[in-house]
mmCIF file of C-alpha atoms and ligand atoms in Angstrom:
data_model
loop_
_atom_site.group_PDB
_atom_site.id
_atom_site.type_symbol
_atom_site.label_atom_id
_atom_site.label_comp_id
_atom_site.label_asym_id
_atom_site.label_seq_id
_atom_site.Cartn_x
_atom_site.Cartn_y
_atom_site.Cartn_z
ATOM 1 C CA UNK A 103 117.429 -55.914 85.114
ATOM 2 C CA UNK A 104 113.780 -55.398 85.996
ATOM 3 C CA UNK A 105 113.032 -55.373 89.690
ATOM 4 C CA UNK A 106 109.942 -56.440 91.599
ATOM 5 C CA UNK A 107 109.632 -53.902 94.375
ATOM 6 C CA UNK A 108 107.522 -54.246 97.510
ATOM 7 C CA UNK A 109 107.461 -51.989 100.537
ATOM 8 C CA UNK A 110 105.036 -50.773 103.167
ATOM 9 C CA UNK A 111 104.315 -47.889 105.483
ATOM 10 C CA UNK A 112 102.182 -48.115 108.623
ATOM 11 C CA UNK A 113 99.111 -45.868 108.752
ATOM 12 C CA UNK A 114 99.900 -44.696 112.257
ATOM 13 C CA UNK A 115 99.654 -40.959 111.579
ATOM 14 C CA UNK A 116 102.312 -38.243 111.584
ATOM 15 C CA UNK A 117 104.212 -39.450 108.517
ATOM 16 C CA UNK A 118 107.479 -37.561 108.739
ATOM 17 C CA UNK A 119 110.685 -36.554 107.020
ATOM 18 C CA UNK A 120 112.372 -39.801 108.197
ATOM 19 C CA UNK A 121 109.699 -41.874 106.425
ATOM 20 C CA UNK A 122 110.169 -39.683 103.356
ATOM 21 C CA UNK A 123 113.981 -39.627 103.115
ATOM 22 C CA UNK A 124 114.426 -43.190 104.426
ATOM 23 C CA UNK A 125 111.739 -44.835 102.330
ATOM 24 C CA UNK A 126 109.185 -42.901 100.252
ATOM 25 C CA UNK A 127 111.744 -40.839 98.259
ATOM 26 C CA UNK A 128 113.312 -44.144 97.245
ATOM 27 C CA UNK A 129 109.852 -45.567 96.314
ATOM 28 C CA UNK A 130 109.320 -42.622 93.963
ATOM 29 C CA UNK A 131 112.698 -43.064 92.246
ATOM 30 C CA UNK A 132 112.174 -46.815 91.842
ATOM 31 C CA UNK A 133 108.629 -46.413 90.565
ATOM 32 C CA UNK A 134 109.852 -44.230 87.727
ATOM 33 C CA UNK A 135 112.188 -47.021 86.527
ATOM 34 C CA UNK A 136 110.595 -48.250 83.291
ATOM 35 C CA UNK A 137 111.074 -51.969 83.921
ATOM 36 C CA UNK A 138 110.282 -52.010 87.618
ATOM 37 C CA UNK A 139 107.048 -53.528 88.931
ATOM 38 C CA UNK A 140 106.215 -51.687 92.139
ATOM 39 C CA UNK A 141 103.788 -52.491 94.933
ATOM 40 C CA UNK A 142 103.402 -50.043 97.810
ATOM 41 C CA UNK A 143 101.306 -51.176 100.720
ATOM 42 C CA UNK A 144 99.594 -49.302 103.522
ATOM 43 C CA UNK A 145 100.289 -51.876 106.215
ATOM 44 C CA UNK A 146 97.213 -51.519 108.387
ATOM 45 C CA UNK A 147 97.514 -55.034 109.866
ATOM 46 C CA UNK A 148 100.897 -53.948 111.203
ATOM 47 C CA UNK A 149 99.409 -50.762 112.626
ATOM 48 C CA UNK A 150 97.085 -52.640 115.011
ATOM 49 C CA UNK A 151 100.037 -54.324 116.748
ATOM 50 C CA UNK A 152 99.683 -51.317 119.043
ATOM 51 C CA UNK A 153 96.247 -49.990 120.051
ATOM 52 C CA UNK A 154 94.599 -47.766 117.441
ATOM 53 C CA UNK A 155 91.471 -45.657 117.459
ATOM 54 C CA UNK A 156 89.336 -47.166 114.629
ATOM 55 C CA UNK A 157 88.208 -43.772 113.268
ATOM 56 C CA UNK A 158 91.770 -42.434 113.319
ATOM 57 C CA UNK A 159 93.047 -45.604 111.656
ATOM 58 C CA UNK A 160 90.601 -45.225 108.780
ATOM 59 C CA UNK A 161 91.694 -41.603 108.322
ATOM 60 C CA UNK A 162 95.383 -42.570 108.508
ATOM 61 C CA UNK A 163 94.980 -45.317 105.882
ATOM 62 C CA UNK A 164 93.708 -42.706 103.421
ATOM 63 C CA UNK A 165 96.356 -40.212 104.497
ATOM 64 C CA UNK A 166 99.167 -42.716 103.885
ATOM 65 C CA UNK A 167 97.821 -43.498 100.411
ATOM 66 C CA UNK A 168 97.514 -39.740 99.772
ATOM 67 C CA UNK A 169 101.146 -39.288 100.888
ATOM 68 C CA UNK A 170 102.355 -41.903 98.398
ATOM 69 C CA UNK A 171 100.535 -40.144 95.572
ATOM 70 C CA UNK A 172 101.461 -36.613 96.703
ATOM 71 C CA UNK A 173 105.140 -37.632 96.890
ATOM 72 C CA UNK A 174 105.076 -38.692 93.247
ATOM 73 C CA UNK A 175 103.995 -42.340 93.013
ATOM 74 C CA UNK A 176 101.647 -42.753 90.055
ATOM 75 C CA UNK A 177 98.790 -45.139 90.961
ATOM 76 C CA UNK A 178 98.429 -46.040 87.280
ATOM 77 C CA UNK A 179 102.013 -47.317 87.194
ATOM 78 C CA UNK A 180 102.361 -48.826 90.678
ATOM 79 C CA UNK A 181 99.974 -50.802 92.847
ATOM 80 C CA UNK A 182 98.899 -48.894 95.957
ATOM 81 C CA UNK A 183 96.688 -50.837 98.347
ATOM 82 C CA UNK A 184 95.994 -51.550 101.990
ATOM 83 C CA UNK A 185 97.070 -54.841 103.478
ATOM 84 C CA UNK A 186 93.853 -55.788 105.301
ATOM 85 C CA UNK A 187 92.004 -55.918 101.957
ATOM 86 C CA UNK A 188 94.087 -58.938 100.861
ATOM 87 C CA UNK A 189 93.481 -61.846 103.210
ATOM 88 C CA UNK A 190 96.473 -63.836 101.928
ATOM 89 C CA UNK A 191 98.757 -61.640 104.080
ATOM 90 C CA UNK A 192 97.264 -62.907 107.339
ATOM 91 C CA UNK A 193 97.133 -66.494 106.097
ATOM 92 C CA UNK A 194 100.742 -66.496 104.858
ATOM 93 C CA UNK A 195 101.887 -64.884 108.114
ATOM 94 C CA UNK A 196 100.413 -67.792 110.088
ATOM 95 C CA UNK A 197 102.019 -70.436 107.877
ATOM 96 C CA UNK A 198 105.398 -68.669 107.962
ATOM 97 C CA UNK A 199 105.195 -68.269 111.740
ATOM 98 C CA UNK A 200 105.141 -72.062 111.878
ATOM 99 C CA UNK A 201 108.560 -72.280 110.167
ATOM 100 C CA UNK A 202 110.105 -69.301 112.031
ATOM 101 C CA UNK A 203 112.079 -69.871 115.208
ATOM 102 C CA UNK A 204 111.395 -68.120 118.506
ATOM 103 C CA UNK A 205 115.167 -67.603 118.873
ATOM 104 C CA UNK A 206 115.173 -65.548 115.666
ATOM 105 C CA UNK A 207 112.345 -63.309 116.847
ATOM 106 C CA UNK A 208 113.900 -62.907 120.291
ATOM 107 C CA UNK A 209 116.804 -61.099 118.654
ATOM 108 C CA UNK A 210 114.660 -58.380 117.030
ATOM 109 C CA UNK A 211 115.723 -55.032 118.476
ATOM 110 C CA UNK A 212 112.594 -53.160 117.294
ATOM 111 C CA UNK A 213 110.393 -55.361 119.490
ATOM 112 C CA UNK A 214 112.684 -54.737 122.461
ATOM 113 C CA UNK A 215 112.560 -50.963 121.852
ATOM 114 C CA UNK A 216 108.814 -50.786 121.252
ATOM 115 C CA UNK A 217 107.799 -53.180 124.038
ATOM 116 C CA UNK A 218 110.056 -51.349 126.507
ATOM 117 C CA UNK A 219 110.549 -52.694 130.002
ATOM 118 C CA UNK A 220 107.121 -54.289 130.285
ATOM 119 C CA UNK A 221 107.439 -56.950 127.583
ATOM 120 C CA UNK A 222 104.762 -59.120 129.179
ATOM 121 C CA UNK A 223 102.134 -56.504 128.330
ATOM 122 C CA UNK A 224 103.096 -56.114 124.645
ATOM 123 C CA UNK A 225 100.790 -57.775 122.126
ATOM 124 C CA UNK A 226 101.688 -61.073 120.468
ATOM 125 C CA UNK A 227 101.197 -59.186 117.197
ATOM 126 C CA UNK A 228 103.985 -56.742 118.057
ATOM 127 C CA UNK A 229 106.288 -59.696 118.744
ATOM 128 C CA UNK A 230 105.464 -61.529 115.509
ATOM 129 C CA UNK A 231 105.360 -58.310 113.425
ATOM 130 C CA UNK A 232 108.469 -59.291 111.364
ATOM 131 C CA UNK A 233 106.815 -62.566 110.280
ATOM 132 C CA UNK A 234 103.841 -60.640 108.866
ATOM 133 C CA UNK A 235 106.340 -58.352 107.145
ATOM 134 C CA UNK A 236 108.013 -61.420 105.605
ATOM 135 C CA UNK A 237 104.607 -62.651 104.391
ATOM 136 C CA UNK A 238 103.918 -59.266 102.753
ATOM 137 C CA UNK A 239 107.151 -59.395 100.787
ATOM 138 C CA UNK A 240 107.232 -63.105 99.915
ATOM 139 C CA UNK A 241 103.659 -63.238 98.580
ATOM 140 C CA UNK A 242 104.681 -60.979 95.690
ATOM 141 C CA UNK A 243 108.049 -62.634 94.849
ATOM 142 C CA UNK A 244 109.624 -59.230 95.527
ATOM 143 C CA UNK A 245 113.251 -59.076 94.443
ATOM 144 C CA UNK A 246 113.996 -55.755 96.165
ATOM 145 C CA UNK A 247 112.635 -54.045 99.263
ATOM 146 C CA UNK A 248 113.372 -50.330 99.786
ATOM 147 C CA UNK A 249 113.369 -49.482 103.513
ATOM 148 C CA UNK A 250 115.028 -47.233 106.066
ATOM 149 C CA UNK A 251 118.008 -48.500 108.032
ATOM 150 C CA UNK A 252 115.803 -49.431 111.028
ATOM 151 C CA UNK A 253 114.183 -52.239 109.005
ATOM 152 C CA UNK A 254 117.459 -53.952 108.052
ATOM 153 C CA UNK A 255 117.186 -56.625 110.746
ATOM 154 C CA UNK A 256 113.583 -57.463 109.788
ATOM 155 C CA UNK A 257 114.645 -57.944 106.183
ATOM 156 C CA UNK A 258 117.436 -60.286 107.193
ATOM 157 C CA UNK A 259 114.836 -62.279 109.102
ATOM 158 C CA UNK A 260 112.591 -62.311 106.016
ATOM 159 C CA UNK A 261 115.468 -63.826 104.021
ATOM 160 C CA UNK A 262 115.995 -66.504 106.721
ATOM 161 C CA UNK A 263 112.281 -67.349 106.740
ATOM 162 C CA UNK A 264 112.174 -67.694 102.938
ATOM 163 C CA UNK A 265 115.221 -69.984 102.939
ATOM 164 C CA UNK A 266 113.857 -72.086 105.806
ATOM 165 C CA UNK A 267 110.474 -72.521 104.078
ATOM 166 C CA UNK A 268 112.202 -73.518 100.822
ATOM 167 C CA UNK A 269 114.351 -76.042 102.734
ATOM 168 C CA UNK A 270 111.549 -77.450 104.879
ATOM 169 C CA UNK A 271 109.287 -78.034 101.867
ATOM 170 C CA UNK A 272 112.106 -79.016 99.550
ATOM 171 C CA UNK A 273 111.349 -76.369 96.940
ATOM 172 C CA UNK A 274 114.459 -74.614 95.674
ATOM 173 C CA UNK A 275 113.826 -70.913 95.006
ATOM 174 C CA UNK A 276 110.039 -71.174 95.517
ATOM 175 C CA UNK A 277 110.027 -68.194 97.857
ATOM 176 C CA UNK A 278 112.154 -65.437 96.355
ATOM 177 C CA UNK A 279 114.881 -64.334 98.782
ATOM 178 C CA UNK A 280 114.669 -60.527 98.542
ATOM 179 C CA UNK A 281 117.461 -57.949 98.584
ATOM 180 C CA UNK A 282 117.140 -54.919 100.849
ATOM 181 C CA UNK A 283 117.516 -51.516 99.202
ATOM 182 C CA UNK A 284 118.845 -49.248 101.928
ATOM 183 C CA UNK A 285 120.531 -45.988 101.035
ATOM 184 C CA UNK A 286 124.143 -46.106 102.219
ATOM 185 C CA UNK A 287 123.902 -42.521 103.410
ATOM 186 C CA UNK A 288 121.193 -40.693 105.342
ATOM 187 C CA UNK A 289 119.040 -43.828 105.775
ATOM 188 C CA UNK A 290 118.350 -43.051 109.447
ATOM 189 C CA UNK A 291 116.982 -39.590 110.139
ATOM 190 C CA UNK A 292 117.172 -38.608 113.770
ATOM 191 C CA UNK A 293 114.924 -36.541 116.045
ATOM 192 C CA UNK A 294 115.320 -32.755 115.842
ATOM 193 C CA UNK A 295 115.476 -32.716 119.630
ATOM 194 C CA UNK A 296 117.899 -35.590 120.229
ATOM 195 C CA UNK A 297 120.423 -36.700 117.618
ATOM 196 C CA UNK A 298 120.709 -40.137 119.195
ATOM 197 C CA UNK A 299 116.987 -40.952 118.841
ATOM 198 C CA UNK A 300 115.300 -41.953 115.567
ATOM 199 C CA UNK A 301 112.800 -39.437 114.166
ATOM 200 C CA UNK A 302 109.563 -41.225 114.941
ATOM 201 C CA UNK A 303 105.795 -40.914 114.543
ATOM 202 C CA UNK A 304 105.161 -41.823 118.151
ATOM 203 C CA UNK A 305 107.512 -39.245 119.727
ATOM 204 C CA UNK A 306 105.223 -37.188 122.001
ATOM 205 C CA UNK A 307 106.972 -33.965 120.927
ATOM 206 C CA UNK A 308 105.803 -32.658 117.558
ATOM 207 C CA UNK A 309 108.948 -30.483 117.533
ATOM 208 C CA UNK A 310 111.047 -33.662 117.196
ATOM 209 C CA UNK A 311 109.946 -34.229 113.604
ATOM 210 C CA UNK A 312 108.956 -32.522 110.357
ATOM 211 C CA UNK A 313 105.580 -33.981 109.411
ATOM 212 C CA UNK A 314 104.800 -34.356 105.731
ATOM 213 C CA UNK A 315 101.625 -32.369 106.405
ATOM 214 C CA UNK A 316 103.516 -29.450 107.998
ATOM 215 C CA UNK A 317 103.160 -26.049 106.395
ATOM 216 C CA UNK A 318 105.861 -23.480 105.735
ATOM 217 C CA UNK A 319 105.586 -21.680 109.108
ATOM 218 C CA UNK A 320 105.677 -24.920 111.075
ATOM 219 C CA UNK A 321 108.764 -26.137 109.192
ATOM 220 C CA UNK A 322 110.621 -22.863 109.723
ATOM 221 C CA UNK A 323 109.713 -22.830 113.421
ATOM 222 C CA UNK A 324 110.782 -26.453 113.982
ATOM 223 C CA UNK A 325 114.163 -25.907 112.313
ATOM 224 C CA UNK A 326 114.667 -22.721 114.345
ATOM 225 C CA UNK A 327 114.058 -24.738 117.519
ATOM 226 C CA UNK A 328 116.063 -27.804 116.409
ATOM 227 C CA UNK A 329 118.824 -28.704 118.878
ATOM 228 C CA UNK A 330 122.393 -27.733 117.909
ATOM 229 C CA UNK A 331 125.414 -26.813 120.050
ATOM 230 C CA UNK A 332 127.502 -23.774 120.942
ATOM 231 C CA UNK A 333 130.260 -24.222 118.367
ATOM 232 C CA UNK A 334 130.273 -22.949 114.792
ATOM 233 C CA UNK A 335 129.389 -25.160 111.809
ATOM 234 C CA UNK A 336 132.077 -27.860 111.384
ATOM 235 C CA UNK A 337 135.154 -27.427 109.213
ATOM 236 C CA UNK A 338 135.299 -31.081 108.150
ATOM 237 C CA UNK A 339 133.704 -34.444 108.942
ATOM 238 C CA UNK A 340 136.335 -35.344 111.564
ATOM 239 C CA UNK A 341 134.669 -35.918 114.945
ATOM 240 C CA UNK A 342 131.262 -35.005 113.492
ATOM 241 C CA UNK A 343 129.850 -38.144 115.098
ATOM 242 C CA UNK A 344 130.443 -36.417 118.450
ATOM 243 C CA UNK A 345 127.935 -33.746 117.342
ATOM 244 C CA UNK A 346 124.950 -36.009 116.418
ATOM 245 C CA UNK A 347 122.380 -33.189 116.063
ATOM 246 C CA UNK A 348 124.623 -31.236 113.683
ATOM 247 C CA UNK A 349 125.461 -34.378 111.719
ATOM 248 C CA UNK A 350 121.729 -35.150 111.402
ATOM 249 C CA UNK A 351 120.795 -31.652 110.151
ATOM 250 C CA UNK A 352 123.651 -31.701 107.643
ATOM 251 C CA UNK A 353 122.514 -35.180 106.547
ATOM 252 C CA UNK A 354 118.954 -33.934 105.983
ATOM 253 C CA UNK A 355 120.258 -30.975 103.978
ATOM 254 C CA UNK A 356 122.546 -33.212 101.873
ATOM 255 C CA UNK A 357 119.817 -35.774 101.211
ATOM 256 C CA UNK A 358 117.353 -33.099 100.074
ATOM 257 C CA UNK A 359 119.965 -31.457 97.846
ATOM 258 C CA UNK A 360 121.144 -34.854 96.529
ATOM 259 C CA UNK A 361 124.731 -33.995 97.419
ATOM 260 C CA UNK A 362 127.272 -35.652 99.688
ATOM 261 C CA UNK A 363 127.985 -34.623 103.246
ATOM 262 C CA UNK A 364 131.392 -33.121 102.387
ATOM 263 C CA UNK A 365 129.808 -30.704 99.912
ATOM 264 C CA UNK A 366 127.364 -29.506 102.563
ATOM 265 C CA UNK A 367 130.124 -29.165 105.153
ATOM 266 C CA UNK A 368 132.173 -27.062 102.712
ATOM 267 C CA UNK A 369 129.151 -24.870 101.973
ATOM 268 C CA UNK A 370 128.719 -23.860 105.638
ATOM 269 C CA UNK A 371 132.259 -24.242 107.041
ATOM 270 C CA UNK A 372 132.665 -22.202 110.263
ATOM 271 C CA UNK A 373 129.436 -20.282 109.645
ATOM 272 C CA UNK A 374 126.819 -19.559 112.297
ATOM 273 C CA UNK A 375 123.976 -21.996 112.736
ATOM 274 C CA UNK A 376 121.401 -19.308 111.953
ATOM 275 C CA UNK A 377 122.699 -19.038 108.377
ATOM 276 C CA UNK A 378 122.656 -22.815 107.895
ATOM 277 C CA UNK A 379 119.214 -23.183 109.454
ATOM 278 C CA UNK A 380 117.794 -20.579 107.114
ATOM 279 C CA UNK A 381 119.073 -22.473 104.060
ATOM 280 C CA UNK A 382 117.909 -25.787 105.514
ATOM 281 C CA UNK A 383 114.409 -24.369 106.058
ATOM 282 C CA UNK A 384 114.361 -23.146 102.461
ATOM 283 C CA UNK A 385 115.160 -26.561 100.965
ATOM 284 C CA UNK A 386 112.735 -28.271 103.337
ATOM 285 C CA UNK A 387 109.911 -25.892 102.495
ATOM 286 C CA UNK A 388 110.654 -26.275 98.794
ATOM 287 C CA UNK A 389 110.321 -30.080 99.088
ATOM 288 C CA UNK A 390 107.705 -30.604 101.788
ATOM 289 C CA UNK A 391 105.271 -27.730 101.290
ATOM 290 C CA UNK A 392 104.015 -28.925 97.853
ATOM 291 C CA UNK A 393 103.649 -32.488 99.211
ATOM 292 C CA UNK A 394 101.745 -31.168 102.227
ATOM 293 C CA UNK A 395 99.395 -29.124 100.006
ATOM 294 C CA UNK A 396 98.791 -32.068 97.689
ATOM 295 C CA UNK A 397 98.034 -34.416 100.623
ATOM 296 C CA UNK A 398 95.386 -31.967 101.839
ATOM 297 C CA UNK A 399 93.864 -31.703 98.369
ATOM 298 C CA UNK A 400 93.721 -35.486 97.994
ATOM 299 C CA UNK A 401 92.173 -35.918 101.444
ATOM 300 C CA UNK A 402 89.271 -33.748 100.335
ATOM 301 C CA UNK A 403 88.502 -36.375 97.711
ATOM 302 C CA UNK A 404 87.894 -39.474 99.820
ATOM 303 C CA UNK A 405 86.048 -41.200 96.961
ATOM 304 C CA UNK A 406 89.114 -40.963 94.732
ATOM 305 C CA UNK A 407 91.430 -42.339 97.443
ATOM 306 C CA UNK A 408 89.063 -45.229 98.212
ATOM 307 C CA UNK A 409 88.875 -46.046 94.508
ATOM 308 C CA UNK A 410 92.691 -46.166 94.255
ATOM 309 C CA UNK A 411 92.883 -48.449 97.290
ATOM 310 C CA UNK A 412 90.131 -50.741 96.002
ATOM 311 C CA UNK A 413 91.619 -51.051 92.533
ATOM 312 C CA UNK A 414 95.087 -51.590 94.025
ATOM 313 C CA UNK A 415 93.739 -54.267 96.368
ATOM 314 C CA UNK A 416 92.111 -56.110 93.477
ATOM 315 C CA UNK A 417 95.404 -56.157 91.575
ATOM 316 C CA UNK A 418 97.377 -57.200 94.658
ATOM 317 C CA UNK A 419 94.831 -59.893 95.430
ATOM 318 C CA UNK A 420 95.259 -61.398 92.000
ATOM 319 C CA UNK A 421 98.992 -61.887 92.608
ATOM 320 C CA UNK A 422 98.816 -62.876 96.275
ATOM 321 C CA UNK A 423 95.968 -65.370 95.922
ATOM 322 C CA UNK A 424 97.950 -67.339 93.326
ATOM 323 C CA UNK A 425 100.972 -67.520 95.615
ATOM 324 C CA UNK A 426 98.990 -68.522 98.686
ATOM 325 C CA UNK A 427 97.294 -71.272 96.666
ATOM 326 C CA UNK A 428 100.728 -72.721 95.854
ATOM 327 C CA UNK A 429 101.818 -72.347 99.484
ATOM 328 C CA UNK A 430 98.699 -74.188 100.677
ATOM 329 C CA UNK A 431 99.398 -77.029 98.262
ATOM 330 C CA UNK A 432 103.012 -77.360 99.417
ATOM 331 C CA UNK A 433 101.971 -77.392 103.064
ATOM 332 C CA UNK A 434 99.460 -80.185 102.367
ATOM 333 C CA UNK A 435 96.142 -78.381 102.875
HETATM 334 N N1 AQP B 251 113.766 -41.916 111.259
HETATM 335 C C1 AQP B 251 113.763 -42.615 110.127
HETATM 336 N N2 AQP B 251 114.775 -42.503 109.247
HETATM 337 C C2 AQP B 251 114.777 -43.205 108.088
HETATM 338 N N3 AQP B 251 113.779 -44.055 107.723
HETATM 339 C C3 AQP B 251 112.748 -44.206 108.577
HETATM 340 N N4 AQP B 251 111.621 -44.952 108.520
HETATM 341 C C4 AQP B 251 110.895 -44.729 109.641
HETATM 342 N N5 AQP B 251 111.515 -43.859 110.440
HETATM 343 C C5 AQP B 251 112.674 -43.501 109.815
HETATM 344 C C6 AQP B 251 111.275 -45.818 107.390
HETATM 345 O O1 AQP B 251 109.967 -45.485 106.963
HETATM 346 C C7 AQP B 251 109.327 -46.663 106.456
HETATM 347 C C8 AQP B 251 107.957 -46.777 107.045
HETATM 348 O O2 AQP B 251 108.052 -46.903 108.440
HETATM 349 P P1 AQP B 251 106.859 -47.542 109.254
HETATM 350 O O3 AQP B 251 105.589 -47.030 108.776
HETATM 351 O O4 AQP B 251 106.992 -49.006 109.280
HETATM 352 O O5 AQP B 251 107.032 -46.989 110.666
HETATM 353 P P2 AQP B 251 108.144 -47.031 111.703
HETATM 354 O O6 AQP B 251 109.481 -47.472 111.216
HETATM 355 O O7 AQP B 251 107.625 -47.774 112.848
HETATM 356 O O8 AQP B 251 108.147 -45.486 111.881
HETATM 357 P P3 AQP B 251 108.278 -44.697 113.148
HETATM 358 O O9 AQP B 251 108.146 -43.287 112.816
HETATM 359 O O10 AQP B 251 109.527 -45.105 113.844
HETATM 360 O O11 AQP B 251 107.030 -45.113 113.979
HETATM 361 P P4 AQP B 251 106.950 -45.423 115.509
HETATM 362 O O12 AQP B 251 107.025 -44.117 116.180
HETATM 363 O O13 AQP B 251 105.633 -46.091 115.646
HETATM 364 O O14 AQP B 251 108.118 -46.306 115.819
HETATM 365 C C9 AQP B 251 110.228 -47.842 106.790
HETATM 366 O O15 AQP B 251 110.926 -48.253 105.627
HETATM 367 C C10 AQP B 251 111.183 -47.288 107.807
HETATM 368 O O16 AQP B 251 112.455 -47.900 107.717
#
């Protein structure tokens, strides 16, 4: 069955291994499926839900597009564009926010985590972020949305919003209720410094993550310094959840080698961490170093990147403007 794929990445800098293994690797696999129609969006409207430096934002928009291409997404096969270039996203988000319930948004754990203790000072945009995400997806009748595990709750909300809109306006199946595509294994990559914390762009410690722009030496150094414990490598998966850092590193290794956790455990059973870390660095360097080099090369050609984004935006606009026209009509505008 052909799939209509939509997903987005925020241009907030420091794209990392979690973004790659949780989302972008999946984008690449899906985009090579012959019958799939893929749209990958640099979600810059989402990025400004927290304060951004305008010059940095511009640079990060290009860098995110470059990362998509460097990871293996072909801009001639898939649409790559940035969200702010297609005004239907903002318009649809407003209309959908009028059918969404405050109670639904109050349950979103990402807002609670990102707003922290001082919720009163968080932006309204950060609070209504999942409604904009629903608009992004629903404008393109996406059937499938590849994301990391942290976005599961937002996708469930997107499904609720689509169903509520269809009910409220009495239009069966007008908004396509999308399916999440979340890898069952290794869909949440954790910090290299704390196995209980998600690997994240905004972590103040650069040693907590492998950036997709890191070079060989940086990768090797970060893995050397990654937190482990005093025991040897595990014998089996029993009680591995009590060793979150070790479980995370083994998960990263397994995901990069496309093998299951048990195979990786067997490979390093009762060995010293130094031996495992050396192998892990090797597979990371093999995967990330070429992506990092290609990102740098692409960033030297700003004209090319801007052309890709402009052409992608034109294609996206063609699809989204038709859908928003129908939405406007249903609403009574
Ligand atoms: N640690 C992760 N493990 C697996 N998947 C992850 N994703 C993000 N972090 C991990 C997935 O990457 C895609 C793009 O994410 P985003 O651009 O929306 O940013 P985010 O989730 O806000 O990323 P960060 O790094 O966590 O940023 P900050 O520090 O700002 O909170 C999504 O599909 C996401 O699931």
